[in-house]
Short mmCIF file of C-alpha atoms in Angstrom, two decimals:
data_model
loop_
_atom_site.label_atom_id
_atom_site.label_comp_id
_atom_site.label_asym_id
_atom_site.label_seq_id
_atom_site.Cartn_x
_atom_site.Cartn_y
_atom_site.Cartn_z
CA UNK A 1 0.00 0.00 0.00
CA UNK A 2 1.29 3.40 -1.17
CA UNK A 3 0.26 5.81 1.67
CA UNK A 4 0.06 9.69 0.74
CA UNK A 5 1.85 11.69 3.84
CA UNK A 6 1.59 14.75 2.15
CA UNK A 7 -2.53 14.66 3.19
CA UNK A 8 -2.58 13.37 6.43
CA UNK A 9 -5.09 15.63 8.67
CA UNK A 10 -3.23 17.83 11.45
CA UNK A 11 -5.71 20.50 12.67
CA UNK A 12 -2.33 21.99 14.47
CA UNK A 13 -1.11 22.22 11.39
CA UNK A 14 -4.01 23.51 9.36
CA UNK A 15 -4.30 26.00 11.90
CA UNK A 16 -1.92 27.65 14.15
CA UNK A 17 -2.28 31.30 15.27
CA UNK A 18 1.82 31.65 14.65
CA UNK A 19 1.23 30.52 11.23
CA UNK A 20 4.45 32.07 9.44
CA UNK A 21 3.50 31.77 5.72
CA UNK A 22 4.47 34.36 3.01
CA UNK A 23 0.63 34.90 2.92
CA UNK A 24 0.30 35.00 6.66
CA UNK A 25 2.78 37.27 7.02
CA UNK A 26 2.32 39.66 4.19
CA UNK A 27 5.60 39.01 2.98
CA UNK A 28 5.06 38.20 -0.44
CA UNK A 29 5.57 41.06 -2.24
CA UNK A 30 8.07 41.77 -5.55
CA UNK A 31 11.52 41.57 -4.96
CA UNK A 32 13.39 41.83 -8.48
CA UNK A 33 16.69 41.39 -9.68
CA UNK A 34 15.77 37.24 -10.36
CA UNK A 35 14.78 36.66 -6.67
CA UNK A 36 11.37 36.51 -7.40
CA UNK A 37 11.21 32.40 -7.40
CA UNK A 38 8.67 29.69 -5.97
CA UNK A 39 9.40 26.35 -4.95
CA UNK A 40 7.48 24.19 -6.66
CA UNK A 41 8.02 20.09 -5.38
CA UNK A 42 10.75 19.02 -2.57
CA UNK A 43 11.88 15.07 -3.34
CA UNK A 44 14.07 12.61 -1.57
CA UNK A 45 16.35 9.53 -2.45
CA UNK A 46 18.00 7.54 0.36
CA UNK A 47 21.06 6.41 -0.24
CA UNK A 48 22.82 2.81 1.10
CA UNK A 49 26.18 4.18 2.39
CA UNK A 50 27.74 3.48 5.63
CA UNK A 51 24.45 4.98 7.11
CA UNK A 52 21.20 5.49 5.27
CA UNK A 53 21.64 8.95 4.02
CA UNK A 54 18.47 10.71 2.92
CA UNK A 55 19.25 13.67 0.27
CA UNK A 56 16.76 16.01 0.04
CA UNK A 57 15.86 18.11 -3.31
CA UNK A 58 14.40 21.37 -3.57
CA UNK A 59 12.56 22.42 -7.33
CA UNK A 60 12.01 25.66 -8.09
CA UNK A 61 9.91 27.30 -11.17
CA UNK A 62 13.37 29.16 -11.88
CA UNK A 63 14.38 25.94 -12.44
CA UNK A 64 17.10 26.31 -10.46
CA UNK A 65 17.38 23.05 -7.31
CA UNK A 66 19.10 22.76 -4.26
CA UNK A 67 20.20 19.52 -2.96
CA UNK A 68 20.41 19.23 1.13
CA UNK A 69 20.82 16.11 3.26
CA UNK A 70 18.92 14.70 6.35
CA UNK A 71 20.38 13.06 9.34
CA UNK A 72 19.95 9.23 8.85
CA UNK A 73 17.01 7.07 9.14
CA UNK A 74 13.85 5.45 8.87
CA UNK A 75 10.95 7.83 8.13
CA UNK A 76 12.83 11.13 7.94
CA UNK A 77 11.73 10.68 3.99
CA UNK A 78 7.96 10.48 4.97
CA UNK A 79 8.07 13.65 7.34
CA UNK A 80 9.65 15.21 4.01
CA UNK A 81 6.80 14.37 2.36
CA UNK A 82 4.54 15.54 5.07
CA UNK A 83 5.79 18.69 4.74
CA UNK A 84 6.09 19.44 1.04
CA UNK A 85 2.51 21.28 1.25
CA UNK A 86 4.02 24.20 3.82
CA UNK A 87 6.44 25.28 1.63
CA UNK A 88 5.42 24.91 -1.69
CA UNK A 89 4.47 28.27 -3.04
CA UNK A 90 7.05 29.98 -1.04
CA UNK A 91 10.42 31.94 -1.93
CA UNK A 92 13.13 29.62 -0.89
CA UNK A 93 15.51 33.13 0.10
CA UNK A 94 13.45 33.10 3.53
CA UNK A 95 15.35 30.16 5.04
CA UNK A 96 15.09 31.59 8.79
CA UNK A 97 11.05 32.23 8.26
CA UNK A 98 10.81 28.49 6.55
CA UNK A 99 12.67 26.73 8.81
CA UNK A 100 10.46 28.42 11.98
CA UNK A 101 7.26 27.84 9.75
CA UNK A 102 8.20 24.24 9.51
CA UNK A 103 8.98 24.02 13.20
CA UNK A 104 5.11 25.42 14.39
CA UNK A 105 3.22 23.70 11.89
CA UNK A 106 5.36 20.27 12.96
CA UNK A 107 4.76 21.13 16.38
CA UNK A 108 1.96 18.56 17.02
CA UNK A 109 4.50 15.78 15.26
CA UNK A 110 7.01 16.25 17.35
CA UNK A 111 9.34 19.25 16.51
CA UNK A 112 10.88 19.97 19.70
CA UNK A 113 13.83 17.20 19.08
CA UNK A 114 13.95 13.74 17.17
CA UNK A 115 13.62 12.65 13.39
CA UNK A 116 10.86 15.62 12.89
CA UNK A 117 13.95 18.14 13.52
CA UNK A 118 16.08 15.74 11.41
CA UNK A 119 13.62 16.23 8.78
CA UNK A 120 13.47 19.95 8.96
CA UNK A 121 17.43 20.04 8.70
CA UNK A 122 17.55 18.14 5.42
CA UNK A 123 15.15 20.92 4.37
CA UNK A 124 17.01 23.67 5.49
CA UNK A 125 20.17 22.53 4.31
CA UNK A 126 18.54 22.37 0.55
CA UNK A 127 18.01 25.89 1.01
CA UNK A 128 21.41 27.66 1.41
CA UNK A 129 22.11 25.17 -1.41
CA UNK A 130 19.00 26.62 -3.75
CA UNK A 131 19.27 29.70 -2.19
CA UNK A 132 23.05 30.25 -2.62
CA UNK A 133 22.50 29.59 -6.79
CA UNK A 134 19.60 32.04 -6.69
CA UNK A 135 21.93 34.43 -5.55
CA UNK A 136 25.05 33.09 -6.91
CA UNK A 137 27.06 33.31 -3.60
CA UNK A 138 28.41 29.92 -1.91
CA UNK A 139 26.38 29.09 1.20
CA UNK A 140 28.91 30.65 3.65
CA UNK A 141 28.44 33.69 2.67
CA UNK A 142 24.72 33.29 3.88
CA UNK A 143 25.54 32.58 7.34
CA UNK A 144 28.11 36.07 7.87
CA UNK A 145 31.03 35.12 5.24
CA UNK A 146 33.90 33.32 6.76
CA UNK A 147 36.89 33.19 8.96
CA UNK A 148 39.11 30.57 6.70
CA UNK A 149 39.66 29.15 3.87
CA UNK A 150 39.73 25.20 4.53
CA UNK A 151 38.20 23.23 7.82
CA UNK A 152 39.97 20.71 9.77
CA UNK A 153 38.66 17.46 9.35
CA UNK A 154 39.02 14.69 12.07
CA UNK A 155 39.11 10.55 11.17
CA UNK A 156 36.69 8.54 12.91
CA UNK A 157 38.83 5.73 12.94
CA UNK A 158 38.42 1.32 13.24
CA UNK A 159 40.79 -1.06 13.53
CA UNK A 160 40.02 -4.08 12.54
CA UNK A 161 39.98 -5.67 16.66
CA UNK A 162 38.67 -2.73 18.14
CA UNK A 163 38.78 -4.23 21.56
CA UNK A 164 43.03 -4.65 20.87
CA UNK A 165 45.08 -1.60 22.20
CA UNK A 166 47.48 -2.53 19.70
CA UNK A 167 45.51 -2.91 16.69
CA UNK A 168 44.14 0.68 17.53
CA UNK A 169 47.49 2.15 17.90
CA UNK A 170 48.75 0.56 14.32
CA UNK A 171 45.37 2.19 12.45
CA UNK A 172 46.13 4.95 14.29
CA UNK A 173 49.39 5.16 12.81
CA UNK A 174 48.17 4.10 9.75
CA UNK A 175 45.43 6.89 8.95
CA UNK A 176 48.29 9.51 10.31
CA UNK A 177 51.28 8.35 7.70
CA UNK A 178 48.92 6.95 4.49
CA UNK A 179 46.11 9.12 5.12
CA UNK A 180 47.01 12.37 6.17
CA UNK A 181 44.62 13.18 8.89
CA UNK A 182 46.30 14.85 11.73
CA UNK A 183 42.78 14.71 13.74
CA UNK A 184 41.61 11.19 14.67
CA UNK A 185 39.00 9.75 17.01
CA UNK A 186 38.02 6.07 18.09
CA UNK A 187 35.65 4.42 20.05
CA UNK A 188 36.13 3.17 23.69
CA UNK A 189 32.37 1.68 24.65
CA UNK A 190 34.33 -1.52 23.60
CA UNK A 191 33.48 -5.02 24.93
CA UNK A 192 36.93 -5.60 26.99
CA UNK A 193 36.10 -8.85 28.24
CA UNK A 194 35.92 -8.50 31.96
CA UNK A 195 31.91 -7.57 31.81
CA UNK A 196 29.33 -8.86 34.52
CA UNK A 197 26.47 -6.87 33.37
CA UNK A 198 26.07 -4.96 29.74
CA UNK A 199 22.96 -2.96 31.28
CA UNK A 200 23.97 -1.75 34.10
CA UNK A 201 26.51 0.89 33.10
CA UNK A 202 28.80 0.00 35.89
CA UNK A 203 32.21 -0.12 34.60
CA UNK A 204 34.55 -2.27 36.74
CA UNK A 205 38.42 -1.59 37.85
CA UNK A 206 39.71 -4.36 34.95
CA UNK A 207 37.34 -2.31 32.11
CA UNK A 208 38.63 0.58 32.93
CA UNK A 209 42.31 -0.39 32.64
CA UNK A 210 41.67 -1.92 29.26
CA UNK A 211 40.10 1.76 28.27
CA UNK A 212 43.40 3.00 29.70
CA UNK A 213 45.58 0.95 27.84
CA UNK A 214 43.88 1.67 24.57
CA UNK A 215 44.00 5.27 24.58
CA UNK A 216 47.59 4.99 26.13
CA UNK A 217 48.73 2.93 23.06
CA UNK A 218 47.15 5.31 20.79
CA UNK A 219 48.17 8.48 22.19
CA UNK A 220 51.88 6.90 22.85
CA UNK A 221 51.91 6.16 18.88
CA UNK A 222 50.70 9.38 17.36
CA UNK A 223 52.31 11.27 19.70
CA UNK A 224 52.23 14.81 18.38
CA UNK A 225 51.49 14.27 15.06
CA UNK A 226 47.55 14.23 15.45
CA UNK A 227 45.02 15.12 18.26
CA UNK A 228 43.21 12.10 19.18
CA UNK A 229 39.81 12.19 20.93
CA UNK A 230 37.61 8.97 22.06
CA UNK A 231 34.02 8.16 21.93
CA UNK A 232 31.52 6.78 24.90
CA UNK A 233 28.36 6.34 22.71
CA UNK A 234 26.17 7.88 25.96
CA UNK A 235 27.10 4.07 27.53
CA UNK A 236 28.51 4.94 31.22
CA UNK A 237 27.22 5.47 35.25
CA UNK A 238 27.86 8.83 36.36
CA UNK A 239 30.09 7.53 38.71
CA UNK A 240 31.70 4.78 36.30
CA UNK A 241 32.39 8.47 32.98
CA UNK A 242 34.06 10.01 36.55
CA UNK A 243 36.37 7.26 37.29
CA UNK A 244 37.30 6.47 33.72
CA UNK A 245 37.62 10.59 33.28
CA UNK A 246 40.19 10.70 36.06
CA UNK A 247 42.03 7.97 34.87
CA UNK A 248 43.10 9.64 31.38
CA UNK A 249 43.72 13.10 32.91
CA UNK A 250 47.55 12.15 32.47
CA UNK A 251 47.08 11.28 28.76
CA UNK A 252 47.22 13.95 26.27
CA UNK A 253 43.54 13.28 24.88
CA UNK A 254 41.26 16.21 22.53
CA UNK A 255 38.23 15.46 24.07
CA UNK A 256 36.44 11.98 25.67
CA UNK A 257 33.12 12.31 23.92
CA UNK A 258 29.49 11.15 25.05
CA UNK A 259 30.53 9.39 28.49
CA UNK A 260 27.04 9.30 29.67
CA UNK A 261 23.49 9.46 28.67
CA UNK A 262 22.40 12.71 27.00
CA UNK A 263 19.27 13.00 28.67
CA UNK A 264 20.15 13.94 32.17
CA UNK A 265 21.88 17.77 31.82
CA UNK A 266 22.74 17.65 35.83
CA UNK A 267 24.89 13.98 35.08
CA UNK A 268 26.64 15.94 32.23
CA UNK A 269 27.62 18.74 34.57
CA UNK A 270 28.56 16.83 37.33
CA UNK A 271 30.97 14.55 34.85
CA UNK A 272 32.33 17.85 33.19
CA UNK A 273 33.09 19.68 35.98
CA UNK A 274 35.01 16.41 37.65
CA UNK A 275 38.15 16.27 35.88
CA UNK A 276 39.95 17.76 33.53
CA UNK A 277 39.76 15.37 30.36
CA UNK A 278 38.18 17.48 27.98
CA UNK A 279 34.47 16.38 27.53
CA UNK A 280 32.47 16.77 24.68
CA UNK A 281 28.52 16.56 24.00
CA UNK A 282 25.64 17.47 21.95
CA UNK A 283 25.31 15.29 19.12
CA UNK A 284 22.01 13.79 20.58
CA UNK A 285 20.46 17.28 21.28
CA UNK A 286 18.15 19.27 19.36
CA UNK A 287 18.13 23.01 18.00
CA UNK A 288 19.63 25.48 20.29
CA UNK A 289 16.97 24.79 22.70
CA UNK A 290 18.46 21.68 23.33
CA UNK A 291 21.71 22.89 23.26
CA UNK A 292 21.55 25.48 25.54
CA UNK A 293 21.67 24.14 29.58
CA UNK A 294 25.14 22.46 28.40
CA UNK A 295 26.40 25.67 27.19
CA UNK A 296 25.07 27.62 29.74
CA UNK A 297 25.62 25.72 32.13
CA UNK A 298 29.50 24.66 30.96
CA UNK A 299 28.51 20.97 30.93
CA UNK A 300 31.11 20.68 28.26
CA UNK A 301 34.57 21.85 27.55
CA UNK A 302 33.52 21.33 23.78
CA UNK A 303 30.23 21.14 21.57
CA UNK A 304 29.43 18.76 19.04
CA UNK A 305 26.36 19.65 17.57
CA UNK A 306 25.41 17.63 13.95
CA UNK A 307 24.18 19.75 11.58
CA UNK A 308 21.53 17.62 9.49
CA UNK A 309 20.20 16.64 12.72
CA UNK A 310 20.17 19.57 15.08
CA UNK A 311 18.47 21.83 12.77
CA UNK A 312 20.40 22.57 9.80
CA UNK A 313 22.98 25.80 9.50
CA UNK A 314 21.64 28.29 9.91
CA UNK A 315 20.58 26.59 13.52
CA UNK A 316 24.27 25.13 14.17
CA UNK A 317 25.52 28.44 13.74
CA UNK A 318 23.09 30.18 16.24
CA UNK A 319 24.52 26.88 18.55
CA UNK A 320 27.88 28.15 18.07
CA UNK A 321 26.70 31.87 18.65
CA UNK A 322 25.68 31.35 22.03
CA UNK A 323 28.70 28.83 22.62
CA UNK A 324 31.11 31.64 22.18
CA UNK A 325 29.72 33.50 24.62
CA UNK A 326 30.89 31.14 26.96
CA UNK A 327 34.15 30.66 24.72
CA UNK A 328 33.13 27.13 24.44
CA UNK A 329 34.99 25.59 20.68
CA UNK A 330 32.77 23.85 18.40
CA UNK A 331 33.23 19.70 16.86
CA UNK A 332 30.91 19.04 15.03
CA UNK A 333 29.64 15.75 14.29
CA UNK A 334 28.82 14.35 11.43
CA UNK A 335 28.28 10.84 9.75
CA UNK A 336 27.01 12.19 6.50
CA UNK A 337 27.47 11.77 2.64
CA UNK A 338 29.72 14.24 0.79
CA UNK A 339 26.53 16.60 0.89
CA UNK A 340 25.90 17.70 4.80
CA UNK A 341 29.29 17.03 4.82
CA UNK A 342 30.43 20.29 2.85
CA UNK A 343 27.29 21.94 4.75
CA UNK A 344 29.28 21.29 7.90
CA UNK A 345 32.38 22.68 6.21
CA UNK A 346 30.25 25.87 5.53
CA UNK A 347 29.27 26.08 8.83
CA UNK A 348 32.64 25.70 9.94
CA UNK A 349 34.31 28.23 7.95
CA UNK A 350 31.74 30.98 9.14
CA UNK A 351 31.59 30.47 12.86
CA UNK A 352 34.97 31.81 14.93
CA UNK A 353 35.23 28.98 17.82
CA UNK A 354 35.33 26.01 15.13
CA UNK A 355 37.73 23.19 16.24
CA UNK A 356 37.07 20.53 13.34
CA UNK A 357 33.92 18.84 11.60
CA UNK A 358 33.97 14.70 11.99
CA UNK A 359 34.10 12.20 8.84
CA UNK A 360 32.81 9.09 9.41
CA UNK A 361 33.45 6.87 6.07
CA UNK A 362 37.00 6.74 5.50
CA UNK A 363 36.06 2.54 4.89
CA UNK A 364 33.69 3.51 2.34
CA UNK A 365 35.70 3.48 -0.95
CA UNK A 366 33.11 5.34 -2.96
CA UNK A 367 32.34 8.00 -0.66
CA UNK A 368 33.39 11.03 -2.43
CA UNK A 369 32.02 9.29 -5.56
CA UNK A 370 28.96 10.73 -4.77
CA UNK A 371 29.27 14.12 -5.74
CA UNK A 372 31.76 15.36 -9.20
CA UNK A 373 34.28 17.34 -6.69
CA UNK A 374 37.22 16.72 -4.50
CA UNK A 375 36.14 17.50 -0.59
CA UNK A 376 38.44 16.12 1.89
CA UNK A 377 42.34 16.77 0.37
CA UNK A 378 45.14 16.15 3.32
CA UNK A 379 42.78 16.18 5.92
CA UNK A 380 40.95 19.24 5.01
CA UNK A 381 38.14 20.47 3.40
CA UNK A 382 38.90 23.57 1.10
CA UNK A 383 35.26 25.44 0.96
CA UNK A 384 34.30 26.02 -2.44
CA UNK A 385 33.85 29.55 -4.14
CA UNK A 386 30.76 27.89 -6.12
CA UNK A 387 27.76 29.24 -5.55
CA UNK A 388 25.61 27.48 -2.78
CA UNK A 389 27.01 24.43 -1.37
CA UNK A 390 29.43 24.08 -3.91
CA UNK A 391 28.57 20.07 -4.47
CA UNK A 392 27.26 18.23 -7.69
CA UNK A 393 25.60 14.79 -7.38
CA UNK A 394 26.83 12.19 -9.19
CA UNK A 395 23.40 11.16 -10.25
CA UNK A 396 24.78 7.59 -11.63
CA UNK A 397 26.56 6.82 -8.21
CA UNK A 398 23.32 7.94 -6.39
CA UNK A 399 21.69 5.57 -8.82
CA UNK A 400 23.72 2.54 -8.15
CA UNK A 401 23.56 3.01 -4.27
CA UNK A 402 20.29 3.36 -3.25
CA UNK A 403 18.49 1.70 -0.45
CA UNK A 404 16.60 -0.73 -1.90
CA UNK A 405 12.96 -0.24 -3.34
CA UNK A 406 13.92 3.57 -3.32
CA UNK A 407 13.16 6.00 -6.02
CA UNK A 408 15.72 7.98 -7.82
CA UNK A 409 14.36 12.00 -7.29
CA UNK A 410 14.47 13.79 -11.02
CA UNK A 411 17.35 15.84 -12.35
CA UNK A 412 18.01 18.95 -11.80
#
């Protein structure tokens, strides 16, 4: 059965006294100069990479298209769908107004965090691309212009027995000399083999030695050729991120990442403001809502909002707005395709406090197949002068590596 998302009945939706439409809001009127354009369909095509990427395309009656990316997962392209109706008709140049419009009339659905936001990202992100052609200026120079010319890029690196301190250190080494990449980060929510109990979240004296041993053989290899940081996945006690925290205070380490549960802001404090590891957060929080309690708050030494999820750019860089207040740097992650991946980049080259934007698919040899241009060069990404995003999909590869049963969107 073929279901129709695009109708389903919302009364919130239908009717909302903060309805932000061009109509609504009287904002509708001539502009000139070729920036008088309508968007006239918004498509999506997932795409089977490491992660189910879902690229979002924007049509326009200027005949001019953006292409965007969502966060992955299942249903983000049905809440695409959902919303096609709210912004059909409008003038893609209003990202700010869309995006809020989006976010009241998906209010009843859910908009506050979660795959709804997700959803609205991949949106928003087709924007600055669409809107950045329109106007025939790349996409940072939507969001303020920028402070450099090329982002850092950090390796989200796996050795082939992650669980082996050793086999870490030698892919550690090996991404550093083959690669390039003086940035790296791997994973310690490892099984070490001295577990009682995978639910609890109690991490024992013996699992926290073999933590210890693997960021001491990585750190020991690289030395000072690359800043290494290390990844929790939310999977530790309070009391258990503390210990382990203390324990690598004498290692030179970028940032431990995610040691507990994001849900609990008081927990993420309290780990934070217990040692000096550098801690890092805030790739499972939404919009700069969601964002705000650690900033405010200094529940992290570093910020790691990801931008197809959180709410797009123009919402990551309000994130890193109020986290230079607090002179907080940002890392943003990011497990995306080529696309949100140069969106990051943007992002990255306009906002002052950025550290480095993640890449997660070093394993994936056709990666950067996906688009016609070069984007990660010597561990860098050189933002492009093009306008918009400055990315062209291969449509072919896009073809060839879709999830299965998908639909290829049309050409631009």
């Amino acid at each position: 059965m073929v279901r129709n998302y695009e109708s389903l009945h919302d009364p919130n939706a239908e009717y909302t006294m903060r309805d932000l439409s061009a109509e609504t809001m009287e904002c509708d009127g001539t502009r000139g100069e070729g920036r008088d354009v309508e968007i006239t369909d918004v498509q999506t095509t997932m795409v089977d990479g490491n992660f189910p990427w879902t690229l979002v395309r924007i049509y326009t009656d200027a005949g001019v298209v953006g292409t965007g990316e969502a966060y992955w997962g299942a249903g983000v392209p049905e809440l695409i769908e959902r919303m096609k109706p709210f912004v059909v008709g409008e003038n893609p140049l209003d990202i700010d107004r869309l995006y809020e419009h989006l976010i009241q009339k998906m209010s009843g659905e859910g908009s506050i965090e979660g795959v709804t936001v997700t959803a609205i990202s991949g949106i928003e992100v087709a924007l600055h691309d669409l809107a950045g052609k329109i106007l025939n200026v790349p996409a940072y120079q939507l969001l303020g212009g920028k402070y450099r010319d090329e982002v850092r890029v950090y390796c989200d690196c796996h050795a082939g027995e992650e669980a082996d301190p050793e086999s870490n250190a030698d892919e550690a080494e090996r991404v550093v000399e083959e690669l390039g990449y003086d940035a790296l980060k791997f994973d310690l929510d490892v099984p070490s083999g001295h577990e009682k109990d995978r639910a609890n979240r109690h991490l024992r004296n013996p699992e926290i030695q073999h933590k210890v041993d693997i960021v001491e053989a990585v750190t020991e290899r690289v030395g000072d050729r690359a800043d290494v940081a290390f990844d929790c996945h939310w999977t530790f006690s309070a009391g258990s991120a503390k210990r382990l925290a203390s324990a690598l205070e004498e290692y030179d380490i970028w940032w431990l990442e995610d040691p507990v549960p994001p849900e609990n802001h008081d927990v993420q404090k309290n780990v934070t403001h217990s040692t000096t590891t550098p801690i890092a957060a805030g790739e499972n929080v939404y919009r700069k809502h969601g964002q705000r309690r650690l900033i405010e708050e200094q529940a992290v030494d570093l910020i790691a909002p990801d931008m197809p999820k959180t709410g797009g750019m123009r919402e990551t860089r309000k994130i890193a707005d109020m986290a230079d207040t607090y002179y907080i740097p940002v890392a943003m992650h990011n497990v995306s395709s080529p696309v949100a991946t140069m969106a990051s980049a943007h992002v990255g080259a306009a906002i002052p406090n950025s550290l480095a934007v993640e890449y997660h698919s070093y394993q994936l040899g056709w990666w950067e197949d996906l688009v016609e241009e070069d984007v990660i060069e010597d561990g860098h990404i050189e933002i492009p002068e093009k306008p918009g995003l400055g990315v062209t999909l291969d449509m072919d590869v896009v073809e060839e590596n879709m999830v299965e049963g998908e639909t290829l969107f049309d050409e631009a």
